mmCIF file of C-alpha atoms in Angstrom:
data_model
loop_
_atom_site.group_PDB
_atom_site.id
_atom_site.type_symbol
_atom_site.label_atom_id
_atom_site.label_comp_id
_atom_site.label_asym_id
_atom_site.label_seq_id
_atom_site.Cartn_x
_atom_site.Cartn_y
_atom_site.Cartn_z
ATOM 1 C CA MET A 6 11.988 -9.041 31.954
ATOM 2 C CA ASP A 7 8.691 -10.820 32.714
ATOM 3 C CA GLU A 8 5.035 -10.201 31.156
ATOM 4 C CA LYS A 9 4.467 -7.271 33.554
ATOM 5 C CA GLN A 10 7.766 -5.525 32.948
ATOM 6 C CA LEU A 11 6.855 -5.850 29.396
ATOM 7 C CA PHE A 12 3.507 -4.021 29.789
ATOM 8 C CA ASP A 13 4.990 -1.557 31.977
ATOM 9 C CA THR A 14 7.611 -0.400 29.154
ATOM 10 C CA TRP A 15 5.417 -0.373 26.568
ATOM 11 C CA LYS A 16 3.298 1.992 28.438
ATOM 12 C CA SER A 17 5.905 4.075 29.249
ATOM 13 C CA ASP A 18 7.242 5.816 25.996
ATOM 14 C CA HIS A 19 7.033 9.242 27.153
ATOM 15 C CA HIS A 20 6.538 10.237 23.394
ATOM 16 C CA LEU A 21 2.968 9.256 23.897
ATOM 17 C CA ARG A 22 2.432 12.734 24.988
ATOM 18 C CA ASN A 23 -0.327 14.573 23.214
ATOM 19 C CA GLU A 24 1.522 18.089 23.797
ATOM 20 C CA GLU A 25 3.921 17.101 21.171
ATOM 21 C CA LEU A 26 0.883 16.388 18.820
ATOM 22 C CA GLU A 27 -0.671 19.708 19.211
ATOM 23 C CA ALA A 28 2.203 21.654 17.161
ATOM 24 C CA ASP A 29 2.342 19.475 14.414
ATOM 25 C CA LEU A 30 -1.285 18.223 13.654
ATOM 26 C CA GLU A 31 -2.485 20.641 10.756
ATOM 27 C CA ILE A 32 -5.931 18.670 9.352
ATOM 28 C CA LYS A 33 -5.805 20.805 6.137
ATOM 29 C CA LYS A 34 -2.354 19.304 5.445
ATOM 30 C CA ILE A 35 -3.869 16.030 5.772
ATOM 31 C CA THR A 36 -7.452 16.320 4.138
ATOM 32 C CA HIS A 37 -5.051 18.095 0.969
ATOM 33 C CA ALA A 38 -2.061 15.583 0.975
ATOM 34 C CA LYS A 39 -1.547 13.230 -1.806
ATOM 35 C CA SER A 40 -1.015 9.914 -0.634
ATOM 36 C CA HIS A 41 2.536 8.106 -1.641
ATOM 37 C CA ASP A 42 0.781 4.633 -1.184
ATOM 38 C CA LEU A 43 0.510 2.259 -4.251
ATOM 39 C CA PHE A 44 -3.027 1.871 -4.037
ATOM 40 C CA ALA A 45 -3.617 5.765 -4.241
ATOM 41 C CA LYS A 46 -1.102 6.081 -7.500
ATOM 42 C CA ILE A 47 -3.137 3.233 -9.210
ATOM 43 C CA ARG A 48 -6.280 4.993 -8.283
ATOM 44 C CA ARG A 49 -5.101 8.259 -9.522
ATOM 45 C CA ASN A 50 -3.643 6.583 -13.259
ATOM 46 C CA ILE A 51 -7.283 4.945 -13.410
ATOM 47 C CA ILE A 52 -9.055 8.252 -13.282
ATOM 48 C CA VAL A 53 -6.547 9.806 -15.916
ATOM 49 C CA GLU A 54 -6.969 7.266 -18.052
ATOM 50 C CA LEU A 55 -10.636 7.307 -17.660
ATOM 51 C CA ALA A 56 -11.006 11.091 -18.123
ATOM 52 C CA LEU A 57 -8.493 10.782 -21.176
ATOM 53 C CA SER A 58 -10.119 7.735 -22.840
ATOM 54 C CA THR A 59 -13.407 10.185 -22.303
ATOM 55 C CA ILE A 60 -12.095 12.882 -24.079
ATOM 56 C CA VAL A 61 -10.798 10.919 -26.878
ATOM 57 C CA ALA A 62 -13.915 8.994 -27.219
ATOM 58 C CA ILE A 63 -15.757 12.235 -27.820
ATOM 59 C CA GLY A 64 -12.785 13.756 -30.028
ATOM 60 C CA PHE A 65 -11.923 11.127 -32.422
ATOM 61 C CA PRO A 66 -15.305 10.793 -34.606
ATOM 62 C CA PHE A 67 -14.959 14.134 -35.712
ATOM 63 C CA PHE A 68 -11.630 13.001 -37.734
ATOM 64 C CA PHE A 69 -14.305 11.084 -39.728
ATOM 65 C CA THR A 70 -17.262 13.467 -40.439
ATOM 66 C CA GLY A 71 -16.827 12.857 -44.262
ATOM 67 C CA ASP A 72 -18.163 9.649 -44.147
ATOM 68 C CA LYS A 73 -21.697 9.573 -42.291
ATOM 69 C CA LEU A 74 -21.289 5.920 -41.676
ATOM 70 C CA TYR A 75 -17.784 5.835 -40.744
ATOM 71 C CA PHE A 76 -18.355 8.101 -38.304
ATOM 72 C CA TRP A 77 -21.302 6.196 -36.460
ATOM 73 C CA ILE A 78 -19.465 2.867 -36.340
ATOM 74 C CA ILE A 79 -16.644 4.554 -34.646
ATOM 75 C CA VAL A 80 -18.883 6.385 -32.475
ATOM 76 C CA ILE A 81 -20.591 3.276 -31.118
ATOM 77 C CA LEU A 82 -17.302 1.197 -30.964
ATOM 78 C CA LEU A 83 -15.801 4.012 -28.757
ATOM 79 C CA ALA A 84 -19.053 4.570 -26.862
ATOM 80 C CA CYS A 85 -18.523 0.078 -26.089
ATOM 81 C CA SER A 86 -14.980 0.644 -25.655
ATOM 82 C CA VAL A 87 -15.338 3.324 -22.938
ATOM 83 C CA ALA A 88 -18.489 1.454 -21.455
ATOM 84 C CA ALA A 89 -16.022 -1.477 -21.057
ATOM 85 C CA THR A 90 -13.350 0.679 -19.477
ATOM 86 C CA PHE A 91 -15.576 2.351 -16.830
ATOM 87 C CA PHE A 92 -16.950 -1.267 -15.880
ATOM 88 C CA VAL A 93 -13.396 -2.809 -15.306
ATOM 89 C CA TYR A 94 -11.897 0.510 -13.604
ATOM 90 C CA GLY A 95 -15.155 1.024 -11.816
ATOM 91 C CA ARG A 96 -14.610 -2.472 -9.751
ATOM 92 C CA TYR A 97 -11.090 -1.514 -9.122
ATOM 93 C CA LEU A 98 -12.052 1.402 -8.026
ATOM 94 C CA ARG A 99 -14.855 -0.060 -5.483
ATOM 95 C CA ASP A 100 -12.401 -2.865 -4.539
ATOM 96 C CA MET A 101 -9.867 -0.281 -3.346
ATOM 97 C CA ASN A 102 -12.777 1.629 -1.471
ATOM 98 C CA GLN A 103 -13.095 -1.357 0.492
ATOM 99 C CA LEU A 104 -9.655 -1.872 1.306
ATOM 100 C CA ASN A 105 -10.181 -0.539 5.017
ATOM 101 C CA GLU A 106 -13.571 -1.895 5.554
ATOM 102 C CA VAL A 107 -12.522 -5.558 6.416
ATOM 103 C CA SER A 108 -9.828 -7.517 8.517
ATOM 104 C CA LEU A 109 -6.398 -7.186 7.890
ATOM 105 C CA LEU A 110 -6.296 -10.775 6.047
ATOM 106 C CA GLN A 111 -9.197 -9.568 4.161
ATOM 107 C CA SER A 112 -7.672 -6.454 2.768
ATOM 108 C CA LEU A 113 -3.978 -8.012 1.989
ATOM 109 C CA GLU A 114 -6.051 -10.782 -0.015
ATOM 110 C CA LYS A 115 -8.140 -7.690 -1.922
ATOM 111 C CA LYS A 116 -4.652 -5.877 -2.409
ATOM 112 C CA ILE A 117 -3.409 -9.264 -4.216
ATOM 113 C CA SER A 118 -6.256 -9.526 -6.211
ATOM 114 C CA ILE A 119 -6.414 -6.000 -7.289
ATOM 115 C CA LEU A 120 -2.861 -5.705 -7.976
ATOM 116 C CA SER A 121 -2.739 -9.044 -9.972
ATOM 117 C CA ARG A 122 -5.531 -7.990 -12.105
ATOM 118 C CA TYR A 123 -3.491 -4.811 -12.942
ATOM 119 C CA VAL A 124 -0.538 -6.246 -13.535
ATOM 120 C CA ARG A 125 -2.437 -9.054 -15.921
ATOM 121 C CA GLN A 126 -3.826 -5.862 -17.528
ATOM 122 C CA LEU A 127 -0.720 -3.987 -18.262
ATOM 123 C CA HIS A 128 0.738 -7.383 -19.716
ATOM 124 C CA VAL A 129 -1.994 -7.429 -22.199
ATOM 125 C CA TYR A 130 -1.232 -3.991 -23.118
ATOM 126 C CA MET A 131 2.323 -4.924 -23.882
ATOM 127 C CA TYR A 132 2.235 -8.205 -25.147
ATOM 128 C CA ILE A 133 -0.663 -8.192 -27.446
ATOM 129 C CA ILE A 134 -2.159 -4.741 -28.015
ATOM 130 C CA ALA A 135 1.302 -2.717 -28.361
ATOM 131 C CA PRO A 136 2.856 -5.603 -30.632
ATOM 132 C CA VAL A 137 -0.598 -5.843 -32.690
ATOM 133 C CA SER A 138 -1.014 -2.491 -32.967
ATOM 134 C CA PHE A 139 2.679 -2.161 -34.103
ATOM 135 C CA PHE A 140 2.034 -4.888 -37.080
ATOM 136 C CA ILE A 141 -1.139 -3.211 -38.064
ATOM 137 C CA GLY A 142 0.193 0.301 -38.349
ATOM 138 C CA PHE A 143 3.112 -1.008 -40.020
ATOM 139 C CA SER A 144 1.139 -2.994 -42.566
ATOM 140 C CA TYR A 145 -1.071 -0.871 -43.715
ATOM 141 C CA ARG A 146 1.670 2.086 -44.286
ATOM 142 C CA LEU A 147 3.810 -0.061 -46.221
ATOM 143 C CA HIS A 148 0.736 -1.068 -48.386
ATOM 144 C CA ASP A 149 -0.100 2.064 -48.703
ATOM 145 C CA ASP A 150 3.232 3.003 -49.959
ATOM 146 C CA HIS A 151 3.402 0.020 -52.359
ATOM 147 C CA ILE A 152 6.691 -1.110 -50.882
ATOM 148 C CA GLU A 153 8.131 -4.172 -52.111
ATOM 149 C CA LEU A 154 8.335 -7.185 -50.200
ATOM 150 C CA LYS A 155 12.269 -7.080 -50.135
ATOM 151 C CA ARG A 156 12.478 -3.808 -48.355
ATOM 152 C CA TRP A 157 9.483 -5.135 -46.363
ATOM 153 C CA ILE A 158 11.447 -7.924 -44.930
ATOM 154 C CA TYR A 159 14.495 -5.373 -44.088
ATOM 155 C CA LEU A 160 11.722 -2.996 -42.502
ATOM 156 C CA ILE A 161 10.353 -5.514 -40.128
ATOM 157 C CA ALA A 162 14.042 -7.319 -39.491
ATOM 158 C CA PHE A 163 15.315 -3.871 -38.415
ATOM 159 C CA SER A 164 12.255 -2.800 -36.089
ATOM 160 C CA LEU A 165 11.770 -6.228 -34.342
ATOM 161 C CA PRO A 166 14.655 -6.055 -31.966
ATOM 162 C CA PHE A 167 13.406 -2.628 -31.002
ATOM 163 C CA LEU A 168 9.910 -4.023 -30.283
ATOM 164 C CA VAL A 169 11.307 -6.662 -28.808
ATOM 165 C CA LEU A 170 13.448 -4.304 -26.361
ATOM 166 C CA PHE A 171 10.676 -1.907 -26.124
ATOM 167 C CA MET A 172 8.539 -5.079 -24.452
ATOM 168 C CA TRP A 173 11.410 -6.462 -22.192
ATOM 169 C CA LEU A 174 11.642 -2.657 -20.748
ATOM 170 C CA CYS A 175 8.261 -2.569 -20.372
ATOM 171 C CA ASN A 176 8.072 -5.744 -18.430
ATOM 172 C CA ARG A 177 11.106 -4.395 -16.183
ATOM 173 C CA TYR A 178 9.114 -1.314 -15.761
ATOM 174 C CA VAL A 179 5.909 -3.264 -14.528
ATOM 175 C CA TYR A 180 7.880 -5.359 -12.246
ATOM 176 C CA ALA A 181 9.781 -2.574 -10.655
ATOM 177 C CA LEU A 182 6.504 -0.840 -9.912
ATOM 178 C CA TYR A 183 3.914 -3.392 -9.099
ATOM 179 C CA GLY A 184 5.363 -6.534 -9.453
ATOM 180 C CA LYS A 185 7.803 -6.475 -6.461
ATOM 181 C CA TYR A 186 5.250 -5.046 -4.160
ATOM 182 C CA LEU A 187 3.073 -7.907 -5.213
ATOM 183 C CA LYS A 188 5.266 -10.451 -4.086
ATOM 184 C CA GLN A 189 5.880 -8.270 -0.881
ATOM 185 C CA VAL A 190 2.005 -8.293 -0.185
ATOM 186 C CA LYS A 191 1.845 -12.099 -1.215
ATOM 187 C CA GLY A 192 4.713 -12.935 1.538
ATOM 188 C CA LEU A 193 2.680 -11.058 3.889
ATOM 189 C CA PHE A 194 -0.380 -12.712 3.536
ATOM 190 C CA ASP A 195 1.173 -16.191 3.544
ATOM 191 C CA ASP A 196 2.684 -15.199 6.755
ATOM 192 C CA LEU A 197 -0.426 -14.238 8.371
ATOM 193 C CA ASN A 198 -2.417 -16.629 7.088
ATOM 194 C CA GLU A 199 0.120 -19.623 8.064
ATOM 195 C CA GLY A 200 -1.459 -22.188 10.549
ATOM 196 C CA MET B 3 -18.728 10.192 18.363
ATOM 197 C CA SER B 4 -21.490 11.439 15.783
ATOM 198 C CA GLY B 5 -21.289 13.929 12.571
ATOM 199 C CA LYS B 6 -18.100 13.810 10.195
ATOM 200 C CA SER B 7 -16.151 17.417 10.020
ATOM 201 C CA ASP B 8 -12.753 18.237 10.237
ATOM 202 C CA VAL B 9 -13.239 19.179 14.087
ATOM 203 C CA ASN B 10 -14.312 15.672 15.112
ATOM 204 C CA PHE B 11 -11.306 13.917 12.738
ATOM 205 C CA GLU B 12 -8.614 16.149 14.794
ATOM 206 C CA ALA B 13 -10.644 15.598 18.290
ATOM 207 C CA LEU B 14 -10.078 11.916 17.131
ATOM 208 C CA ILE B 15 -6.531 12.123 15.942
ATOM 209 C CA LYS B 16 -5.406 13.486 19.142
ATOM 210 C CA GLU B 17 -7.164 11.019 21.494
ATOM 211 C CA CYS B 18 -5.664 8.172 19.336
ATOM 212 C CA HIS B 19 -2.585 9.728 19.018
ATOM 213 C CA PRO B 20 -0.563 7.167 21.203
ATOM 214 C CA ILE B 21 -1.901 4.274 19.173
ATOM 215 C CA ILE B 22 -1.002 5.851 15.817
ATOM 216 C CA TYR B 23 2.481 6.820 17.365
ATOM 217 C CA LYS B 24 3.044 3.006 18.400
ATOM 218 C CA ILE B 25 1.859 1.275 15.103
ATOM 219 C CA CYS B 26 4.271 3.851 13.418
ATOM 220 C CA ARG B 27 6.968 3.159 15.388
ATOM 221 C CA VAL B 28 6.568 -0.279 15.411
ATOM 222 C CA TYR B 29 6.691 -0.248 11.395
ATOM 223 C CA SER B 30 9.411 2.301 10.742
ATOM 224 C CA ASP B 31 12.710 3.683 11.804
ATOM 225 C CA LYS B 32 13.436 7.394 12.750
ATOM 226 C CA GLU B 33 13.866 8.474 8.937
ATOM 227 C CA ASP B 34 10.793 6.934 7.476
ATOM 228 C CA PHE B 35 8.403 7.989 10.726
ATOM 229 C CA ASP B 36 7.087 11.087 9.629
ATOM 230 C CA ASP B 37 6.257 9.867 6.229
ATOM 231 C CA LEU B 38 4.720 7.016 7.407
ATOM 232 C CA TYR B 39 2.682 8.888 10.264
ATOM 233 C CA GLN B 40 1.472 11.196 7.560
ATOM 234 C CA GLU B 41 -0.013 8.021 4.968
ATOM 235 C CA VAL B 42 -1.856 6.953 8.473
ATOM 236 C CA LEU B 43 -3.497 10.004 8.843
ATOM 237 C CA ILE B 44 -4.362 10.221 5.175
ATOM 238 C CA SER B 45 -5.721 6.945 5.444
ATOM 239 C CA LEU B 46 -7.713 7.345 8.558
ATOM 240 C CA TRP B 47 -8.946 10.990 6.699
ATOM 241 C CA LYS B 48 -10.151 9.110 3.655
ATOM 242 C CA SER B 49 -11.895 6.138 5.954
ATOM 243 C CA PHE B 50 -13.243 8.365 8.311
ATOM 244 C CA LYS B 51 -15.751 10.051 5.812
ATOM 245 C CA SER B 52 -17.377 6.648 5.167
ATOM 246 C CA PHE B 53 -17.168 5.111 8.361
ATOM 247 C CA GLU B 54 -20.548 3.931 9.572
ATOM 248 C CA GLY B 55 -19.867 2.806 13.049
ATOM 249 C CA ARG B 56 -20.442 -1.058 12.637
ATOM 250 C CA SER B 57 -17.411 -1.509 14.569
ATOM 251 C CA LYS B 58 -15.404 -0.105 17.521
ATOM 252 C CA TRP B 59 -13.571 3.300 16.916
ATOM 253 C CA SER B 60 -10.767 1.531 17.856
ATOM 254 C CA THR B 61 -11.193 -1.697 15.799
ATOM 255 C CA TRP B 62 -11.658 0.408 13.010
ATOM 256 C CA LEU B 63 -8.479 2.646 13.755
ATOM 257 C CA TYR B 64 -6.552 -0.122 14.635
ATOM 258 C CA ARG B 65 -7.640 -2.076 11.244
ATOM 259 C CA VAL B 66 -6.923 1.272 9.109
ATOM 260 C CA ALA B 67 -3.158 1.911 10.582
ATOM 261 C CA LEU B 68 -2.138 -1.345 10.304
ATOM 262 C CA ASN B 69 -3.392 -1.696 6.986
ATOM 263 C CA THR B 70 -1.388 1.162 6.203
ATOM 264 C CA ALA B 71 1.582 0.593 7.991
ATOM 265 C CA LEU B 72 1.686 -3.319 6.846
ATOM 266 C CA THR B 73 1.901 -2.634 3.263
ATOM 267 C CA TYR B 74 4.043 0.794 3.663
ATOM 268 C CA GLN B 75 6.859 1.237 0.976
ATOM 269 C CA ARG B 76 10.147 2.846 2.173
ATOM 270 C CA LYS B 77 10.892 5.521 -0.434
ATOM 271 C CA GLU B 78 14.621 3.888 -0.147
ATOM 272 C CA LYS B 79 15.900 0.302 0.561
ATOM 273 C CA ARG B 80 18.238 0.896 3.057
ATOM 274 C CA ARG B 81 18.281 -2.786 4.861
ATOM 275 C CA LYS B 82 17.625 -6.120 3.373
ATOM 276 C CA GLY B 83 14.308 -7.459 3.947
ATOM 277 C CA ASP B 84 12.102 -6.697 6.654
ATOM 278 C CA ILE B 85 14.748 -6.007 9.468
ATOM 279 C CA LEU B 86 14.828 -2.722 10.247
ATOM 280 C CA TYR B 87 17.633 -2.411 12.927
ATOM 281 C CA GLU B 88 20.357 -4.594 11.411
ATOM 282 C CA ASP B 89 22.508 -3.347 14.522
ATOM 283 C CA ALA B 90 21.257 -2.678 18.043
ATOM 284 C CA PRO B 91 20.577 1.072 18.703
ATOM 285 C CA ASP B 92 23.069 3.116 19.843
ATOM 286 C CA ILE B 93 22.048 3.728 23.895
ATOM 287 C CA ALA B 94 24.176 5.387 25.393
ATOM 288 C CA ALA B 95 24.513 4.165 29.632
ATOM 289 C CA PRO B 96 21.630 5.149 31.570
ATOM 290 C CA LYS B 97 22.353 8.582 33.663
ATOM 291 C CA ASP B 98 19.094 7.914 35.413
ATOM 292 C CA GLU B 99 15.962 6.165 36.075
ATOM 293 C CA LYS B 100 14.544 8.092 33.447
ATOM 294 C CA ASP B 101 17.332 7.399 31.018
ATOM 295 C CA GLU B 102 17.012 3.871 31.933
ATOM 296 C CA LYS B 103 13.033 3.426 31.057
ATOM 297 C CA GLU B 104 13.949 5.317 28.022
ATOM 298 C CA ALA B 105 16.717 2.581 27.159
ATOM 299 C CA GLU B 106 14.274 0.030 28.174
ATOM 300 C CA VAL B 107 11.688 1.396 25.657
ATOM 301 C CA GLU B 108 13.985 1.289 22.834
ATOM 302 C CA ARG B 109 15.439 -2.139 23.521
ATOM 303 C CA LEU B 110 11.386 -3.164 23.027
ATOM 304 C CA TYR B 111 10.956 -1.482 20.090
ATOM 305 C CA HIS B 112 14.424 -2.777 18.669
ATOM 306 C CA ALA B 113 13.131 -6.361 19.625
ATOM 307 C CA ILE B 114 9.825 -5.907 17.921
ATOM 308 C CA ALA B 115 11.111 -4.627 14.681
ATOM 309 C CA GLN B 116 13.416 -8.278 14.525
ATOM 310 C CA LEU B 117 10.077 -9.815 14.036
ATOM 311 C CA LYS B 118 8.088 -10.564 11.007
ATOM 312 C CA LYS B 119 5.806 -7.712 9.833
ATOM 313 C CA ASP B 120 2.449 -9.585 10.150
ATOM 314 C CA ASP B 121 3.790 -10.706 13.966
ATOM 315 C CA ARG B 122 4.240 -7.249 14.866
ATOM 316 C CA SER B 123 0.562 -6.197 14.558
ATOM 317 C CA VAL B 124 -0.437 -9.254 16.930
ATOM 318 C CA ILE B 125 2.320 -8.423 19.564
ATOM 319 C CA LEU B 126 1.385 -4.440 19.418
ATOM 320 C CA LEU B 127 -2.571 -5.547 19.593
ATOM 321 C CA TYR B 128 -1.634 -7.361 22.714
ATOM 322 C CA LEU B 129 0.573 -5.258 24.083
ATOM 323 C CA ASP B 130 -1.797 -2.550 24.145
ATOM 324 C CA GLU B 131 -4.483 -4.611 26.022
ATOM 325 C CA ARG B 132 -6.930 -5.698 23.120
ATOM 326 C CA LYS B 133 -9.129 -8.658 23.978
ATOM 327 C CA TYR B 134 -8.258 -11.905 21.734
ATOM 328 C CA GLU B 135 -11.685 -11.463 20.194
ATOM 329 C CA GLU B 136 -10.326 -7.775 18.958
ATOM 330 C CA ILE B 137 -7.364 -9.196 17.518
ATOM 331 C CA ALA B 138 -9.437 -11.620 15.839
ATOM 332 C CA GLU B 139 -11.485 -9.509 14.158
ATOM 333 C CA ILE B 140 -8.978 -6.930 13.346
ATOM 334 C CA THR B 141 -6.407 -9.160 11.717
ATOM 335 C CA GLY B 142 -8.827 -11.561 10.519
ATOM 336 C CA LEU B 143 -7.349 -14.651 12.504
ATOM 337 C CA THR B 144 -9.140 -17.013 14.039
ATOM 338 C CA LEU B 145 -9.722 -16.760 18.112
ATOM 339 C CA SER B 146 -7.397 -19.795 18.509
ATOM 340 C CA ASN B 147 -5.029 -19.029 15.797
ATOM 341 C CA VAL B 148 -4.444 -15.846 17.683
ATOM 342 C CA GLY B 149 -4.045 -17.252 21.141
ATOM 343 C CA VAL B 150 -1.440 -19.735 19.589
ATOM 344 C CA ARG B 151 0.393 -16.767 17.761
ATOM 345 C CA VAL B 152 0.568 -14.856 20.728
ATOM 346 C CA ASN B 153 2.377 -17.125 22.869
ATOM 347 C CA ARG B 154 4.597 -17.830 20.097
ATOM 348 C CA ILE B 155 5.673 -14.395 19.596
ATOM 349 C CA LYS B 156 6.070 -13.632 23.178
ATOM 350 C CA LYS B 157 8.395 -16.421 23.709
ATOM 351 C CA LYS B 158 10.406 -15.139 20.630
ATOM 352 C CA LEU B 159 10.189 -11.295 22.173
ATOM 353 C CA PHE B 160 11.402 -12.983 25.701
ATOM 354 C CA GLN B 161 14.186 -14.398 23.717
ATOM 355 C CA LEU B 162 15.118 -11.308 21.674
ATOM 356 C CA LEU B 163 15.025 -9.190 24.642
ATOM 357 C CA SER B 164 17.092 -11.361 26.985
ATOM 358 C CA GLN B 165 19.996 -11.830 24.080
ATOM 359 C CA LYS B 166 19.934 -7.907 24.055
ATOM 360 C CA ASN B 167 20.483 -7.814 27.779
ATOM 361 C CA ASP B 168 23.236 -10.417 27.505
ATOM 362 C CA GLY B 169 24.922 -9.110 24.781
#
């Protein structure tokens, strides 16, 4: 096959006829369809998280209406927390909206940046926030119940493996959902960017 | 095209169906074709609303469609790595000229499927007779890099096609 034949073959695919498309194209199906793309899923996750954190931030302080000072401290802390969440997630949404406005190389670079940041954030939740929350809650409860030190050690020794297992499972879950895909996109970027 | 509406979008898709079809054909197999085609249409619809005409329609369309196809995740891993076809397609002996043309088309798509994902996007644009400048704009590669890549990929493609003819 020479180059002319290559081009002729390329153009001769009979499936390019529009008649086959007429029957299938339903615009309403497209405009209301849910994308299965990973970034569309991340976008949906972010929107749900923003909505939930706003609801919690509005409702949670009302559990502390007994103490006015406590109430306002919590309101301010939650307001700062929600503002920070909107700022961080706003950047994700802005970057995701720009994915199709740039070249393939730049788009892959943005995808790598978004995914890396998201995976890092999930790792922070898993490796720092989850264990710290666990120990704070655990210590508070034990202190409140005046449990002796020996029993405290037994309970920690028993629950620690479960905490480690939980973190390991979360790590595998994050890798399966995002880490593998991040590796694939990095590979694509390196291939496209070479020489 | 001016104004953004369902009618304009539908007209655009019908006009550009051959481009979208080929991209989906190159980046998926028969089982995933419909899924990828739908994903590309969804991506195009979402980008259509914000398209400001700073680039040509064709450049925008290729960029969005290739961007979606390049990082498309198949629902199940049925094969190793990036290769779509482990074995050559089962093409019966052509009965007439039309069958022979179809067989040639199948062999070409099969050969393109053996290329790396990023190379497929470059050769697809080249076979669609896009100028090197437009290929550079869509892919983000430099102009000289496009030229070097096209030559390398063509060589590889001819090698793959001649293997199929011999085998």
